[in-house]
């Protein structure tokens, strides 16, 4: 009798909100239990799950295509068609150099302003201004540039594509060295760094063009700054992945 009376009270219009309230509390409890379980999961497991679903959606290679971190998998997808890289060059910058690997004290804007992504007939070129790599008039890599190149080396270790390192200058005389010599020494500094990381020398070639093939107008400071650069060309035609 008491059970029937209680059921009648719940079914009455004035107490119908209790059912809705009880359902809401159940959903909230389930939600917080889910959050708690996710927070205690190993990050590597979460990364694998994300990678699995991303691969199923066609946004990145399937698991088993190689031991790549998730961001490098995305990078490989972007450079699958070099022409597509022009549509979102910032995406490549963010994948290769996320905020957490930036040298201490270097602003994100500094990297973005001094790194360009260009499409060449042979593949994709990372164009790094001399100010990002060297002190003025010097050919030795700075500490910050070595950290950036070290991070880029992590990506290079996941692929076997050929790499060309090319040095360029503006048309202003380089003091005691001519511009071809300066561009050569700078390109060799970058190449030497990669070889120190244990890469196969057979993958690399080096070029020095001096003031030839400018990207900017040598009559302006802004144009000359664009021309003083090192290009790291990823020869994506015929490449293979590990």
Short mmCIF file of N, CA, C and O in Angstrom, two decimals, residues 94-163:
data_model
loop_
_atom_site.label_atom_id
_atom_site.label_comp_id
_atom_site.label_asym_id
_atom_site.label_seq_id
_atom_site.Cartn_x
_atom_site.Cartn_y
_atom_site.Cartn_z
N UNK A 94 53.81 24.54 -37.45
CA UNK A 94 53.31 24.13 -36.14
C UNK A 94 53.60 22.66 -35.85
O UNK A 94 53.85 22.28 -34.70
N UNK A 95 53.57 21.82 -36.89
CA UNK A 95 53.84 20.39 -36.70
C UNK A 95 55.32 20.13 -36.45
O UNK A 95 55.69 19.31 -35.60
N UNK A 96 56.18 20.82 -37.18
CA UNK A 96 57.61 20.61 -37.02
C UNK A 96 58.16 21.26 -35.76
O UNK A 96 59.05 20.72 -35.10
N UNK A 97 57.60 22.43 -35.42
CA UNK A 97 58.12 23.19 -34.29
C UNK A 97 56.98 23.66 -33.38
O UNK A 97 56.63 24.84 -33.37
N UNK A 98 56.38 22.74 -32.64
CA UNK A 98 55.32 23.14 -31.70
C UNK A 98 55.90 24.03 -30.61
O UNK A 98 57.12 24.08 -30.40
N UNK A 99 55.04 24.72 -29.89
CA UNK A 99 55.49 25.69 -28.89
C UNK A 99 56.41 25.08 -27.85
O UNK A 99 57.36 25.72 -27.38
N UNK A 100 56.16 23.82 -27.47
CA UNK A 100 56.93 23.22 -26.38
C UNK A 100 58.38 22.93 -26.76
O UNK A 100 59.20 22.65 -25.87
N UNK A 101 58.74 22.96 -28.04
CA UNK A 101 60.12 22.69 -28.43
C UNK A 101 60.85 23.97 -28.84
O UNK A 101 62.02 23.92 -29.23
N UNK A 102 60.18 25.10 -28.74
CA UNK A 102 60.81 26.36 -29.11
C UNK A 102 61.96 26.69 -28.16
O UNK A 102 61.86 26.44 -26.95
N UNK A 103 63.06 27.24 -28.66
CA UNK A 103 64.16 27.64 -27.78
C UNK A 103 63.67 28.66 -26.75
O UNK A 103 62.84 29.51 -27.06
N UNK A 104 64.19 28.54 -25.56
CA UNK A 104 63.78 29.45 -24.49
C UNK A 104 64.12 30.89 -24.87
O UNK A 104 65.24 31.20 -25.29
N UNK A 105 63.16 31.76 -24.76
CA UNK A 105 63.38 33.16 -25.09
C UNK A 105 63.06 33.53 -26.52
O UNK A 105 63.03 34.71 -26.87
N UNK A 106 62.81 32.53 -27.39
CA UNK A 106 62.46 32.83 -28.78
C UNK A 106 60.94 32.90 -28.90
O UNK A 106 60.23 31.98 -28.55
N UNK A 107 60.46 34.02 -29.39
CA UNK A 107 59.02 34.20 -29.57
C UNK A 107 58.54 33.40 -30.77
O UNK A 107 59.28 33.18 -31.74
N UNK A 108 57.30 32.94 -30.68
CA UNK A 108 56.71 32.20 -31.79
C UNK A 108 56.70 33.05 -33.05
O UNK A 108 56.94 32.56 -34.16
N UNK A 109 56.45 34.33 -32.90
CA UNK A 109 56.41 35.23 -34.05
C UNK A 109 57.76 35.32 -34.75
O UNK A 109 57.83 35.48 -35.97
N UNK A 110 58.84 35.19 -33.98
CA UNK A 110 60.18 35.23 -34.57
C UNK A 110 60.39 34.06 -35.52
O UNK A 110 60.92 34.22 -36.63
N UNK A 111 59.96 32.87 -35.09
CA UNK A 111 60.08 31.70 -35.96
C UNK A 111 59.20 31.87 -37.20
O UNK A 111 59.66 31.63 -38.32
N UNK A 112 57.96 32.28 -37.00
CA UNK A 112 57.03 32.38 -38.12
C UNK A 112 57.50 33.40 -39.16
O UNK A 112 57.31 33.21 -40.36
N UNK A 113 58.13 34.48 -38.69
CA UNK A 113 58.60 35.51 -39.61
C UNK A 113 59.86 35.10 -40.36
O UNK A 113 60.13 35.63 -41.44
N UNK A 114 60.62 34.20 -39.79
CA UNK A 114 61.91 33.82 -40.38
C UNK A 114 61.94 32.42 -40.98
O UNK A 114 63.00 31.94 -41.36
N UNK A 115 60.80 31.78 -41.02
CA UNK A 115 60.69 30.46 -41.65
C UNK A 115 59.60 30.49 -42.70
O UNK A 115 58.46 30.87 -42.41
N UNK A 116 59.95 30.13 -43.92
CA UNK A 116 58.97 30.06 -44.99
C UNK A 116 58.92 28.64 -45.53
O UNK A 116 59.90 27.90 -45.46
N UNK A 117 57.78 28.29 -46.09
CA UNK A 117 57.60 26.98 -46.73
C UNK A 117 57.37 27.24 -48.22
O UNK A 117 56.42 27.93 -48.60
N UNK A 118 58.25 26.70 -49.04
CA UNK A 118 58.13 26.87 -50.48
C UNK A 118 58.05 25.52 -51.17
O UNK A 118 58.61 24.53 -50.68
N UNK A 119 57.35 25.50 -52.29
CA UNK A 119 57.27 24.29 -53.10
C UNK A 119 58.23 24.42 -54.28
O UNK A 119 58.15 25.39 -55.04
N UNK A 120 59.14 23.50 -54.38
CA UNK A 120 60.09 23.44 -55.48
C UNK A 120 59.71 22.28 -56.40
O UNK A 120 58.93 21.41 -56.00
N UNK A 121 60.27 22.23 -57.61
CA UNK A 121 59.95 21.11 -58.51
C UNK A 121 60.26 19.74 -57.89
O UNK A 121 59.57 18.76 -58.17
N UNK A 122 61.28 19.70 -57.01
CA UNK A 122 61.67 18.42 -56.43
C UNK A 122 60.93 18.09 -55.15
O UNK A 122 61.01 16.97 -54.65
N UNK A 123 60.25 19.07 -54.56
CA UNK A 123 59.57 18.80 -53.30
C UNK A 123 59.30 20.07 -52.51
O UNK A 123 59.00 21.12 -53.08
N UNK A 124 59.43 19.99 -51.19
CA UNK A 124 59.12 21.09 -50.29
C UNK A 124 60.41 21.60 -49.65
O UNK A 124 61.24 20.81 -49.19
N UNK A 125 60.55 22.92 -49.61
CA UNK A 125 61.74 23.54 -49.02
C UNK A 125 61.38 24.32 -47.77
O UNK A 125 60.43 25.10 -47.78
N UNK A 126 62.13 24.09 -46.71
CA UNK A 126 62.06 24.93 -45.53
C UNK A 126 63.11 26.03 -45.71
O UNK A 126 64.30 25.75 -45.85
N UNK A 127 62.65 27.26 -45.71
CA UNK A 127 63.53 28.40 -45.96
C UNK A 127 63.74 29.13 -44.64
O UNK A 127 62.83 29.75 -44.10
N UNK A 128 64.96 29.05 -44.10
CA UNK A 128 65.29 29.66 -42.83
C UNK A 128 66.18 30.88 -43.07
O UNK A 128 67.23 30.75 -43.71
N UNK A 129 65.77 32.03 -42.57
CA UNK A 129 66.57 33.23 -42.75
C UNK A 129 67.87 33.11 -41.98
O UNK A 129 67.97 32.37 -40.99
N UNK A 130 68.88 33.88 -42.41
CA UNK A 130 70.17 33.80 -41.73
C UNK A 130 70.07 34.25 -40.28
O UNK A 130 70.77 33.75 -39.41
N UNK A 131 69.14 35.19 -39.98
CA UNK A 131 68.99 35.66 -38.62
C UNK A 131 68.49 34.59 -37.67
O UNK A 131 68.67 34.70 -36.45
N UNK A 132 67.86 33.55 -38.20
CA UNK A 132 67.37 32.45 -37.38
C UNK A 132 68.47 31.43 -37.10
O UNK A 132 68.36 30.64 -36.15
N UNK A 133 69.52 31.45 -37.90
CA UNK A 133 70.56 30.43 -37.81
C UNK A 133 71.92 30.94 -37.36
O UNK A 133 72.65 30.24 -36.65
N UNK A 134 72.27 32.17 -37.77
CA UNK A 134 73.64 32.64 -37.59
C UNK A 134 73.66 34.05 -36.99
O UNK A 134 72.69 34.80 -37.11
N UNK A 135 74.79 34.38 -36.39
CA UNK A 135 75.05 35.77 -36.05
C UNK A 135 75.43 36.51 -37.33
O UNK A 135 75.79 35.89 -38.34
N UNK A 136 75.36 37.84 -37.28
CA UNK A 136 75.61 38.65 -38.48
C UNK A 136 76.99 38.35 -39.07
O UNK A 136 78.02 38.42 -38.37
N UNK A 137 77.01 37.99 -40.36
CA UNK A 137 78.26 37.75 -41.06
C UNK A 137 78.97 36.47 -40.69
O UNK A 137 80.07 36.19 -41.21
N UNK A 138 78.39 35.65 -39.82
CA UNK A 138 79.04 34.42 -39.36
C UNK A 138 78.44 33.20 -40.05
O UNK A 138 77.35 33.25 -40.63
N UNK A 139 79.15 32.09 -39.96
CA UNK A 139 78.65 30.85 -40.55
C UNK A 139 78.51 29.73 -39.52
O UNK A 139 78.14 28.62 -39.89
N UNK A 140 78.81 30.03 -38.26
CA UNK A 140 78.63 29.02 -37.20
C UNK A 140 77.20 29.11 -36.67
O UNK A 140 76.67 30.20 -36.45
N UNK A 141 76.57 27.97 -36.47
CA UNK A 141 75.20 27.93 -35.97
C UNK A 141 75.13 28.45 -34.54
O UNK A 141 76.00 28.17 -33.72
N UNK A 142 74.08 29.19 -34.23
CA UNK A 142 73.84 29.64 -32.87
C UNK A 142 73.23 28.50 -32.05
O UNK A 142 72.77 27.50 -32.61
N UNK A 143 73.20 28.68 -30.74
CA UNK A 143 72.62 27.66 -29.88
C UNK A 143 71.13 27.47 -30.16
O UNK A 143 70.63 26.34 -30.19
N UNK A 144 70.41 28.57 -30.36
CA UNK A 144 68.98 28.46 -30.65
C UNK A 144 68.75 27.71 -31.96
O UNK A 144 67.83 26.89 -32.07
N UNK A 145 69.58 28.01 -32.96
CA UNK A 145 69.38 27.35 -34.25
C UNK A 145 69.70 25.86 -34.15
O UNK A 145 69.05 25.03 -34.80
N UNK A 146 70.64 25.50 -33.31
CA UNK A 146 70.96 24.09 -33.14
C UNK A 146 69.80 23.34 -32.49
O UNK A 146 69.52 22.18 -32.82
N UNK A 147 69.09 24.02 -31.60
CA UNK A 147 67.93 23.38 -30.98
C UNK A 147 66.82 23.18 -32.00
O UNK A 147 66.17 22.14 -32.03
N UNK A 148 66.59 24.18 -32.86
CA UNK A 148 65.58 24.05 -33.90
C UNK A 148 65.93 22.93 -34.87
O UNK A 148 65.08 22.11 -35.24
N UNK A 149 67.18 22.89 -35.30
CA UNK A 149 67.60 21.86 -36.25
C UNK A 149 67.57 20.48 -35.60
O UNK A 149 67.31 19.48 -36.27
N UNK A 150 67.83 20.43 -34.30
CA UNK A 150 67.74 19.14 -33.60
C UNK A 150 66.32 18.62 -33.62
O UNK A 150 66.08 17.41 -33.82
N UNK A 151 65.35 19.51 -33.42
CA UNK A 151 63.95 19.10 -33.48
C UNK A 151 63.57 18.66 -34.89
O UNK A 151 62.86 17.67 -35.07
N UNK A 152 64.06 19.37 -35.89
CA UNK A 152 63.79 18.99 -37.27
C UNK A 152 64.41 17.64 -37.58
O UNK A 152 63.86 16.85 -38.36
N UNK A 153 65.55 17.35 -36.96
CA UNK A 153 66.21 16.06 -37.18
C UNK A 153 65.33 14.90 -36.72
O UNK A 153 65.40 13.80 -37.29
N UNK A 154 64.50 15.14 -35.71
CA UNK A 154 63.59 14.09 -35.25
C UNK A 154 62.63 13.69 -36.37
O UNK A 154 62.29 12.51 -36.51
N UNK A 155 62.19 14.67 -37.14
CA UNK A 155 61.34 14.32 -38.28
C UNK A 155 62.13 13.61 -39.37
O UNK A 155 61.67 12.61 -39.93
N UNK A 156 63.32 14.12 -39.67
CA UNK A 156 64.13 13.50 -40.72
C UNK A 156 64.44 12.04 -40.40
O UNK A 156 64.61 11.23 -41.30
N UNK A 157 64.49 11.71 -39.12
CA UNK A 157 64.78 10.33 -38.72
C UNK A 157 63.64 9.39 -39.03
O UNK A 157 63.81 8.17 -38.99
N UNK A 158 62.46 9.93 -39.35
CA UNK A 158 61.30 9.08 -39.65
C UNK A 158 61.10 8.86 -41.13
O UNK A 158 60.17 8.15 -41.53
N UNK A 159 61.92 9.47 -41.96
CA UNK A 159 61.78 9.34 -43.41
C UNK A 159 63.15 9.05 -44.03
O UNK A 159 64.18 9.19 -43.38
N UNK A 160 63.15 8.65 -45.27
CA UNK A 160 64.42 8.37 -45.96
C UNK A 160 64.57 9.19 -47.23
O UNK A 160 65.38 8.87 -48.08
N UNK A 161 63.78 10.24 -47.37
CA UNK A 161 63.87 11.07 -48.57
C UNK A 161 65.22 11.76 -48.66
O UNK A 161 65.83 12.09 -47.64
N UNK A 162 65.73 12.01 -49.88
CA UNK A 162 66.97 12.77 -50.04
C UNK A 162 66.76 14.22 -49.60
O UNK A 162 65.68 14.78 -49.72
N UNK A 163 67.85 14.83 -49.12
CA UNK A 163 67.81 16.20 -48.62
C UNK A 163 68.90 17.01 -49.31
O UNK A 163 70.04 16.56 -49.43
#
